Coordinates of C-alpha atoms in Angstrom, one line a residue:
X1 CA 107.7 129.3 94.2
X2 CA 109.5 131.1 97.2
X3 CA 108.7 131.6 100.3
X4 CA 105.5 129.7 100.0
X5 CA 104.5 132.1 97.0
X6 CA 103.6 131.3 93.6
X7 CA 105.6 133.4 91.6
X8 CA 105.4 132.6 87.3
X9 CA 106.3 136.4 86.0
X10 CA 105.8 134.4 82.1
X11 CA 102.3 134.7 82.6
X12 CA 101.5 137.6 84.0
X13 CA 98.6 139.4 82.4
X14 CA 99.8 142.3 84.3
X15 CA 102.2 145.1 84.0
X16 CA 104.7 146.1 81.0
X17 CA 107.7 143.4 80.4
X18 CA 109.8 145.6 82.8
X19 CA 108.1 144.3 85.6
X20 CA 108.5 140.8 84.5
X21 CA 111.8 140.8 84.0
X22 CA 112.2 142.8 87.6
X23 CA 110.1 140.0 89.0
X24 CA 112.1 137.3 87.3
X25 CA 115.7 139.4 88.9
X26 CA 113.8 139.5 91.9
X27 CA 113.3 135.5 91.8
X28 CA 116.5 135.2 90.8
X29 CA 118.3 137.3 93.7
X30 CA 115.8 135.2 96.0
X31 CA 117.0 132.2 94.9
X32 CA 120.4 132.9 95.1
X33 CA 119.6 134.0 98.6
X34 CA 118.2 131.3 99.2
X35 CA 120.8 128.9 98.0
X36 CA 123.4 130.5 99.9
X37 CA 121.7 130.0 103.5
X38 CA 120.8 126.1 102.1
X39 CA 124.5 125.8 101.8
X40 CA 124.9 127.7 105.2
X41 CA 122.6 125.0 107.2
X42 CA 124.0 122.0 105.5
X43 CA 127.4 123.0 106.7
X44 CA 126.3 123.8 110.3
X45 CA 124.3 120.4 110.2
X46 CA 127.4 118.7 109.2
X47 CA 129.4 120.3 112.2
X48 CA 126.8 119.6 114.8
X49 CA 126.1 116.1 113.5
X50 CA 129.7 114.7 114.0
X51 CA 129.8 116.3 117.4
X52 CA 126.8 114.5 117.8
X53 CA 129.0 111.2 116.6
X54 CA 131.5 112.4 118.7
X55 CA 129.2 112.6 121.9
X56 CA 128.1 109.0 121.0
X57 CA 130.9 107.3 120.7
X58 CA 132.3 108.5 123.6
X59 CA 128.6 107.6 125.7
X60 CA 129.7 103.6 124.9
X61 CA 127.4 101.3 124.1
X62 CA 124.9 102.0 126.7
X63 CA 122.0 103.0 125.4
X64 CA 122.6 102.5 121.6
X65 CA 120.4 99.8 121.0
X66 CA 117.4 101.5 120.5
X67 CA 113.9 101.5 122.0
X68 CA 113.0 100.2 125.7
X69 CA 110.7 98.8 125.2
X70 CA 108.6 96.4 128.4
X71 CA 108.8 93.6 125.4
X72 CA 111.9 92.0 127.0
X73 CA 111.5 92.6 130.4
X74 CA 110.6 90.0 133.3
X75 CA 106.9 90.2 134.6
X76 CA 108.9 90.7 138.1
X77 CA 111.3 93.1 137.4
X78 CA 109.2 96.4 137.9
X79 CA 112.0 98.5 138.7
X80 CA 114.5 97.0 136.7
X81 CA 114.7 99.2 133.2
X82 CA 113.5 97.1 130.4
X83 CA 116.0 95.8 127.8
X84 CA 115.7 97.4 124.3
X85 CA 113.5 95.6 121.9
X86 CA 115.3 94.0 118.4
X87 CA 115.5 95.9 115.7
X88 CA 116.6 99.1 117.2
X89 CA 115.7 102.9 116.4
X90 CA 114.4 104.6 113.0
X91 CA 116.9 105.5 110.3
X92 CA 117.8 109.2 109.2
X93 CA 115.5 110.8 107.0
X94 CA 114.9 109.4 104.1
X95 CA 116.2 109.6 100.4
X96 CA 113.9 107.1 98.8
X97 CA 110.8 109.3 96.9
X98 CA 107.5 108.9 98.6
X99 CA 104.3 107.0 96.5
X100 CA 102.7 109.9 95.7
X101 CA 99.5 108.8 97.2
X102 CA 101.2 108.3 100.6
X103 CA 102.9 112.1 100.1
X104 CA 99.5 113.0 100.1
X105 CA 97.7 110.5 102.3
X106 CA 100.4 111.6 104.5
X107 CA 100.1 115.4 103.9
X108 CA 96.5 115.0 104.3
X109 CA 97.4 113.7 107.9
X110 CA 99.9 116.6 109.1
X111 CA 97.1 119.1 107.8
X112 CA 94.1 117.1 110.3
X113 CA 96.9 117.5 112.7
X114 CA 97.2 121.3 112.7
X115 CA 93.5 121.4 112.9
X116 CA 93.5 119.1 116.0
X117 CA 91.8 116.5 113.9
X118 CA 93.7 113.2 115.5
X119 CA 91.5 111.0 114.3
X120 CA 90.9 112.0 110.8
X121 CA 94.9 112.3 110.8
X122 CA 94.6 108.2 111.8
X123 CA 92.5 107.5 109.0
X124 CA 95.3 109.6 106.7
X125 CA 98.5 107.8 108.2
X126 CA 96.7 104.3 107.6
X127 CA 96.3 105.3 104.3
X128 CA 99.9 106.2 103.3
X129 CA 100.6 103.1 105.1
X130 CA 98.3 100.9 102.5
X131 CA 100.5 102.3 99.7
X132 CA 104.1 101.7 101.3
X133 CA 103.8 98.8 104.2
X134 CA 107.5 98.9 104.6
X135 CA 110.6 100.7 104.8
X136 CA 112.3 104.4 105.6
X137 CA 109.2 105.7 104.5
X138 CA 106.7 103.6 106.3
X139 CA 109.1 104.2 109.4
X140 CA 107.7 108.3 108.8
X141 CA 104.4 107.1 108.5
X142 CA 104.3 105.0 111.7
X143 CA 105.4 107.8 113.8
X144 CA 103.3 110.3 112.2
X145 CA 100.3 107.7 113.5
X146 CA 102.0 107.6 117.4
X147 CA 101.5 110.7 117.5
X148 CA 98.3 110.7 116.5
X149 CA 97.0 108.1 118.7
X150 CA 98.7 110.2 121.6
X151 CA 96.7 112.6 120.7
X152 CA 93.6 110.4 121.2
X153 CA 94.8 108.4 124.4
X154 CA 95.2 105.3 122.7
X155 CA 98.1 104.5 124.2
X156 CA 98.9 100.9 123.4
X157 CA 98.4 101.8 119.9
X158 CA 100.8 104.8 120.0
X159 CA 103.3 102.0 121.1
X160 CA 102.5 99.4 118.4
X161 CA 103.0 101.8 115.9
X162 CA 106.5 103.1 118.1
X163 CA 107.3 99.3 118.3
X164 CA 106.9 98.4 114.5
X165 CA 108.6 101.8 113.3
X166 CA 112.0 100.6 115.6
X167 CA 111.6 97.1 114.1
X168 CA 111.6 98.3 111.1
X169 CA 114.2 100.6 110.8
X170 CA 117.5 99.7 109.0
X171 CA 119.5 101.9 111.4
X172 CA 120.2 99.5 114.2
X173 CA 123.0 101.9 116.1
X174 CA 121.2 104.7 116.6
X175 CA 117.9 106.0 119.0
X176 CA 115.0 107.6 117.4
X177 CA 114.4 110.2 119.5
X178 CA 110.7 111.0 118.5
X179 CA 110.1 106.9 118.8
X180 CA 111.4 107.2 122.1
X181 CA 109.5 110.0 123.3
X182 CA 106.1 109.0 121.9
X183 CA 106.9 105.5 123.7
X184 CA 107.6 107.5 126.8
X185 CA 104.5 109.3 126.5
X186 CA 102.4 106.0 126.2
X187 CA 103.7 104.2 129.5
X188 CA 103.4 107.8 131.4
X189 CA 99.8 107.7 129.9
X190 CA 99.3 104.3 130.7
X191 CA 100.3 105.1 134.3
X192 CA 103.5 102.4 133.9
X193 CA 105.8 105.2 135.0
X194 CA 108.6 102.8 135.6
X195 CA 108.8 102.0 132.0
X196 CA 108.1 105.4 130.9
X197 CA 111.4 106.2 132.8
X198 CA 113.9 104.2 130.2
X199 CA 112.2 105.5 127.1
X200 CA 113.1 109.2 128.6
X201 CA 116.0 108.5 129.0
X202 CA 116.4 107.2 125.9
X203 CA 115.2 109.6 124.1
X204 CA 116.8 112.3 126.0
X205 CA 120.3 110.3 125.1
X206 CA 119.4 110.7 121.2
X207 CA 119.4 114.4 121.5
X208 CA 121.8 117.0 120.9
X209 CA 123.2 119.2 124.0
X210 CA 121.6 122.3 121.7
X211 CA 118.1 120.9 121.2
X212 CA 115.3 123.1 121.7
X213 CA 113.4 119.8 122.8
X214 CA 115.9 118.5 125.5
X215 CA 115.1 120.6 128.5
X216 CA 111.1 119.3 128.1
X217 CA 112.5 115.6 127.5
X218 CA 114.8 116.5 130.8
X219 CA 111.1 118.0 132.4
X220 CA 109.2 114.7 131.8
X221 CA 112.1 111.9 132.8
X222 CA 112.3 113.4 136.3
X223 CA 108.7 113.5 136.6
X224 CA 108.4 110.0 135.4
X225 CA 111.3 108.9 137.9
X226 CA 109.2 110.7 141.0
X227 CA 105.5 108.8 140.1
X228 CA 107.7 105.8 139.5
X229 CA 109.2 105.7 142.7
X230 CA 105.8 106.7 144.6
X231 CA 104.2 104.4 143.0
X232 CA 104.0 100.5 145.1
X233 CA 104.7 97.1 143.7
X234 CA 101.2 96.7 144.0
X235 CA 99.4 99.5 142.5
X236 CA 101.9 98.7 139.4
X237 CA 100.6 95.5 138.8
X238 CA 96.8 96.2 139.4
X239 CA 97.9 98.8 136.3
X240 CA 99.6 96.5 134.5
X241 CA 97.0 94.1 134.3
X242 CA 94.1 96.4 133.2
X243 CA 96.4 97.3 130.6
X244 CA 96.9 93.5 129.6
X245 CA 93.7 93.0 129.2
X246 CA 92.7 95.7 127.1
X247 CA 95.4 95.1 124.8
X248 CA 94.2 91.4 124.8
X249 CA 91.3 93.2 123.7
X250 CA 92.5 95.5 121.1
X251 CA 94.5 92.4 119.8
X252 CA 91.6 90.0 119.2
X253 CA 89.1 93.4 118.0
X254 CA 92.5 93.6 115.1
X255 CA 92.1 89.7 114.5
X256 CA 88.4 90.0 113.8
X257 CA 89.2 93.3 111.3
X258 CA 91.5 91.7 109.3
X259 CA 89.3 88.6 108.7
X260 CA 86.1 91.5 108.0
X261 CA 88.4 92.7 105.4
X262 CA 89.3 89.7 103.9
X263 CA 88.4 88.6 100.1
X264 CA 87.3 84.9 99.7
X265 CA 88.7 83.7 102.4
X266 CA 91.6 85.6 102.2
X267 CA 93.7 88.1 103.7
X268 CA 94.0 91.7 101.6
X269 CA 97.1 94.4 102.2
X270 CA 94.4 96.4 104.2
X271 CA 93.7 93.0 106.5
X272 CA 97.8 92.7 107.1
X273 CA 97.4 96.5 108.1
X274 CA 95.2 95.5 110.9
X275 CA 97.8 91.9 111.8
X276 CA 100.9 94.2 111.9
X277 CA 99.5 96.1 114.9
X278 CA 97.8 92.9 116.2
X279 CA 101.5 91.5 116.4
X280 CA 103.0 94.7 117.4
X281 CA 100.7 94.6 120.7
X282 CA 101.2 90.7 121.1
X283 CA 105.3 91.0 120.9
X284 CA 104.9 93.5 124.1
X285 CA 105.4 92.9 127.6
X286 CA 103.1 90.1 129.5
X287 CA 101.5 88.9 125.5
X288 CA 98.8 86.4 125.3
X289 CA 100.9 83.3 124.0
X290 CA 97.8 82.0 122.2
X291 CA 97.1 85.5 120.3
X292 CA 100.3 86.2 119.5
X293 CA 100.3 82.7 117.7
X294 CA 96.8 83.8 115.8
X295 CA 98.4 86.8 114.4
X296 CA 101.7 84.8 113.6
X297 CA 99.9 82.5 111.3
X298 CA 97.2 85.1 110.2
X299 CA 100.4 87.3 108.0
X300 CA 101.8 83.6 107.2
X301 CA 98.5 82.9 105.4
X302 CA 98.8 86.5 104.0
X303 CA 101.9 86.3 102.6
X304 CA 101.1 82.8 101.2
X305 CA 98.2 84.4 99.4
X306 CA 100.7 87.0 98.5
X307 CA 103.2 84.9 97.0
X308 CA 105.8 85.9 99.1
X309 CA 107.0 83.0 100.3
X310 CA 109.5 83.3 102.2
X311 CA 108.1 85.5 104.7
X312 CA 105.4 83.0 104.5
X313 CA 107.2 80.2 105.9
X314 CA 109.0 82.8 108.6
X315 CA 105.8 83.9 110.1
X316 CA 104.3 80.1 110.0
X317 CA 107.6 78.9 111.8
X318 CA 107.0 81.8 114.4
X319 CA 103.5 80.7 115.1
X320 CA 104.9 76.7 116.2
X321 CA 108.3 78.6 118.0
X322 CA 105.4 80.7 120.3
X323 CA 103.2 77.2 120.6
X324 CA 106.4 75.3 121.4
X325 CA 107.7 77.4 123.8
X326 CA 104.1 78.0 125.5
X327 CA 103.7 74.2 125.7
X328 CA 107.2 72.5 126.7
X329 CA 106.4 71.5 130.3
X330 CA 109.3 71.9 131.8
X331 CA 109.4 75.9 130.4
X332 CA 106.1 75.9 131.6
X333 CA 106.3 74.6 134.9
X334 CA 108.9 76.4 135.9
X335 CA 107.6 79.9 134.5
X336 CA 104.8 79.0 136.8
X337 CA 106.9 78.0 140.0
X338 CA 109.2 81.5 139.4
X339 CA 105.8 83.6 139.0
X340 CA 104.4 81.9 142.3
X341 CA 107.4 82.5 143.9
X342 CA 107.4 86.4 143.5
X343 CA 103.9 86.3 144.7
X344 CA 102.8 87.5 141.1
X345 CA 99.1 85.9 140.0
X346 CA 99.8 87.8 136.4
X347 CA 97.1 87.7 133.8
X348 CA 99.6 86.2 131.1
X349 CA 99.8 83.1 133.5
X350 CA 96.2 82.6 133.7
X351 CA 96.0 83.1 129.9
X352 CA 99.4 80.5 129.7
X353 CA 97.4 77.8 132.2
X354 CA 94.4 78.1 130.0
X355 CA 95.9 77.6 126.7
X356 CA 98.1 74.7 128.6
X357 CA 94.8 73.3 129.1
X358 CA 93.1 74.2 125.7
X359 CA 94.9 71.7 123.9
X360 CA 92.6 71.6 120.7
X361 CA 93.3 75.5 119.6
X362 CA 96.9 74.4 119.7
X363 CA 96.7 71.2 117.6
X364 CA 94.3 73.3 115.1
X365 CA 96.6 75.9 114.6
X366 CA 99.8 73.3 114.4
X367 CA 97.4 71.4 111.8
X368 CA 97.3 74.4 109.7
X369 CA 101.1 76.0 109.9
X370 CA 102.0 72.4 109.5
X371 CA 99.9 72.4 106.0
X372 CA 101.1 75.5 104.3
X373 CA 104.9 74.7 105.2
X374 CA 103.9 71.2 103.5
X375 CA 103.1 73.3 100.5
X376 CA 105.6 75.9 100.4
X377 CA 108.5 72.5 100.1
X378 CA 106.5 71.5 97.3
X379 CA 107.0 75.0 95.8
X380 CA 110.4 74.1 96.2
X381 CA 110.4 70.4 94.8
X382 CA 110.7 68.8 98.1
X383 CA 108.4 66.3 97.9
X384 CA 110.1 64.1 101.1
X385 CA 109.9 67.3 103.2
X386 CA 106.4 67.9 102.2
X387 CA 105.1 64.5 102.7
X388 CA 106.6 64.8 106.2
X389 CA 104.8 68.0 107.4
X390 CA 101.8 66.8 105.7
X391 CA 102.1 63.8 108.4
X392 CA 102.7 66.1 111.0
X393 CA 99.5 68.1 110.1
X394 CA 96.9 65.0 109.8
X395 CA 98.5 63.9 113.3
X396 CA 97.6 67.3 114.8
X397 CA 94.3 66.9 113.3
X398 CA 91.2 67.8 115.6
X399 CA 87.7 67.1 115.0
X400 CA 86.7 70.6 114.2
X401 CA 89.3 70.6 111.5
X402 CA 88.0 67.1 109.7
X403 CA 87.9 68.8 106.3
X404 CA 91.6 70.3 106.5
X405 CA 92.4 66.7 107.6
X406 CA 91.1 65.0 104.6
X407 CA 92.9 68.0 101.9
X408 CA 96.3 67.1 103.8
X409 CA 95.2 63.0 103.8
X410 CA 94.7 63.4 99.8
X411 CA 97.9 65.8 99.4
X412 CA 100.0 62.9 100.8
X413 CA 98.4 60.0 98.6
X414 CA 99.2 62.1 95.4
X415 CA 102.8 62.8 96.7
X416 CA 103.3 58.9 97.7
X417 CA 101.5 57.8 94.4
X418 CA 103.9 59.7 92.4
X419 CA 106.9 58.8 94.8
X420 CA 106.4 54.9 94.8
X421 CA 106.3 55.5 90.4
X422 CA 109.0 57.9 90.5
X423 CA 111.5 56.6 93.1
X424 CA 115.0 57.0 92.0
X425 CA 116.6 55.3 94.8
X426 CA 115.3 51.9 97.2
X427 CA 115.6 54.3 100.0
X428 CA 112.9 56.7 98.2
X429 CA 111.2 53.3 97.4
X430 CA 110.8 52.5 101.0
X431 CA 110.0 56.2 102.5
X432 CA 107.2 56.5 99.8
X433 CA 106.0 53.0 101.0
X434 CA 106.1 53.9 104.8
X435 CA 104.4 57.1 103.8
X436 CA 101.5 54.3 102.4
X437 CA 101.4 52.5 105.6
X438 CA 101.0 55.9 107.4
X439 CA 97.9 56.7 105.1
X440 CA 95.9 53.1 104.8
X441 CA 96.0 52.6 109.0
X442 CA 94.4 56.3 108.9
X443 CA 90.6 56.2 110.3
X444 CA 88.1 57.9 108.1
X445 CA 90.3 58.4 105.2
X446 CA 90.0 56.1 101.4
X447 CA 93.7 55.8 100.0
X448 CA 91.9 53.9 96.5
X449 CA 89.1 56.4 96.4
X450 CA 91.8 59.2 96.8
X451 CA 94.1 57.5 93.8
X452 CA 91.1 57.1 91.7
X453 CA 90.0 60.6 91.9
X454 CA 93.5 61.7 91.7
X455 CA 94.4 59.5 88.8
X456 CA 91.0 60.9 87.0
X457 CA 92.0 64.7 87.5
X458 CA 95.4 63.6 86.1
X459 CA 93.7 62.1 82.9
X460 CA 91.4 64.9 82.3
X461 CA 94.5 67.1 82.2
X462 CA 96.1 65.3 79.9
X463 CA 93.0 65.2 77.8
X464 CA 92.1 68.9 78.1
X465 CA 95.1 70.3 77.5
X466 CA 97.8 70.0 80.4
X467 CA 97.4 72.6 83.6
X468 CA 98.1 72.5 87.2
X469 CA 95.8 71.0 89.9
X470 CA 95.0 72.8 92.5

């Protein structure tokens, strides 16, 4: 093939076998051609690359963190730029192959694009997605999809996927211009022109002095520094918070996706799809505390299911960080006295005073992390740390969640009835004892019925053969 032609002169039905093998010198000569200008570019991309390093190094550290993101910034500071977000900016092109079902998936996209088909391009970019989640490539994906949602004005979405492609990213030194821009984009579209204005300039930082694209990243920072001075305190928030509350919108319509695409009761690769973006929008600016949480322990259940563990337990300790910083009083108190202060009545308060109040969504979802963490120790063969976040789950226990209550009461028994026969030390002795205590003062819950039943499952193994209980 060259120049976008399929050439194969061995099969041509046509002509004597001069003109095949002046078809095959012609290949030949183009190739060469070819070659030579290849080696051209690569040697004027090298040059113009370390002048690029060059430029950077000598720019210091200001802006080499990555995406601006409004993530990091204070709900009062709407004039002050927002910090950059963790995980800084997309790597380089990749060298790691493509799936071939993303290449195409993916291919699929860029052609729906050229044919101003955003949304089938959406549908294309998800795809590729569901066959490589993570790394350089899903980084390509991810911004493939901003755009795409730029295209259809679904801003917050263009930012999740902005968001998660930075987070991602290996390269930590470096701006992704194109991440920059499309985050740029968003805010200018969202009408949050004040944290359009650091994503510009970001992005604008990232380029080289020769870019074709600088003087039109140039055109749309100064436009976003004029609207962003014109416009008031005021009118900024009145934004803000209709963007707040669709995105608590969009969050929770992601929540309820993930569950429809569930199997059994589980979570699927196409239901994590739908919790990635869930947390991407909950980690930005002014997030709903108790949402964010949700979609925390939503991809700790995931992975669980998954067997990856370790992320597992990550994501579960996440959930009780958000719930533990959302509920210390003193944290809370004095996020509330700061925000009455500036005069702000911001809808993440009102969303922080009514989980503050809501105290039985918190102790359900504590019950819960508090379970699977139990488990994942035992996965490990640490009984004593299980038995002690199996406590902490039956004490977070709520009505609504009697049955969950009663799996963790049972869990413990087993663990203590093997501890008290096992105990290699009095100290073990004596914790597996407490750990009794703990279960026989327990309303509603029959230590001897539980050691019976558990003591028959145990023989009917034996019997049948050996296994694992459930």
């Amino acid at each position: 093939e060259y120049m976008g032609i399929s050439l194969d002169p061995l099969s041509m039905s046509w002509g004597s076998k001069y003109l095949k093998y002046a078809a095959l010198a012609l290949v030949g000569v183009g190739a060469a051609t070819g070659l030579y200008v290849l080696k051209q570019r690569a040697r004027e991309q090298e040059r113009l690359e370390a002048e690029a390093e060059a430029k950077k190094a000598a720019a210091g550290s200001s802006l080499k963190k990555g995406f601006l993101d409004a993530g990091q910034a204070g709900d009062g500071d709407r004039q002050r730029p927002a910090s950059p977000a963790q995980g800084g900016p997309a790597a380089a092109p990749s060298d790691v192959p493509m799936h071939p079902d993303a290449a195409r998936a993916r291919k699929r996209g860029n052609d729906a694009m050229k044919q101003k088909k955003p949304k089938e391009a959406i549908v294309h970019y998800s795809e590729a997605l569901m066959y490589e989640p993570s790394g350089p490539n899903a980084v390509v994906y991810l911004k493939n999809r901003a755009q795409a949602y730029l295209s259809v004005q679904e801003f917050d979405l263009c930012l999740a996927d902005c968001k998660r492609a930075l987070d991602m990213s290996g390269n930590k030194e470096e701006m992704d211009s194109k991440a920059a821009y499309r985050a740029g984009e968003a805010y200018f579209g969202l009408e949050l022109f004040s944290l359009a204005v650091p994503n510009y300039e970001a992005a604008l930082a990232a380029v080289d002095e020769a870019d074709k694209n600088r003087a039109t990243i140039a055109g749309k920072l100064a436009e976003a520094q004029r609207r962003a001075a014109e416009q008031s305190p005021e009118a900024f928030e009145q934004v803000y918070k209709r963007v707040l509350c669709k995105r608590d919108e969009l969050i929770q319509m992601f929540l309820g996706k993930a569950e429809t695409l569930g199997s059994n009761g589980k979570f699927t690769s196409a239901s994590a799809q739908c919790l990635y973006t869930a947390l991407a929008l909950a980690l930005l600016k002014g997030h709903n505390a108790l949402l964010t949480a949700t979609v925390f322990g939503g991809l700790g259940i995931y992975f669980f299911g998954d067997s990856r563990l370790e992320d597992a337990e990550t994501h579960f300790m996440a959930q009780l960080h958000v719930l533990d910083s959302m509920k210390t009083p003193d944290t809370y108190e004095a996020y509330r006295a700061a925000m009455a202060a500036a005069g702000h009545e911001h809808s993440s308060l009102a969303s922080m005073e009514a989980f503050h109040e809501n105290r039985g969504q918190e102790l359900a979802m504590r019950q819960v992390a508090h379970h699977y963490l139990a488990l994942l120790r035992l996965q490990r063969e640490d009984a004593i740390g299980a038995a002690a976040l199996l406590r902490k789950s039956i004490e977070c226990a709520v009505e609504s969640h009697e049955q969950q209550r009663q799996y963790s009461a049972m869990l413990l028994v087993h663990l203590s009835d093997e501890g008290v026969a096992n105990a290699a030390s009095p100290e073990e002795s004596a914790f597996w004892a407490a750990q009794k205590e703990f279960l026989a003062a327990l309303p509603g819950i029959d230590v001897a019925a539980f050691s019976q039943l558990l003591a028959q499952q145990k023989a009917m193994q034996a019997q049948f053969g050996g296994g694992s209980s459930n």
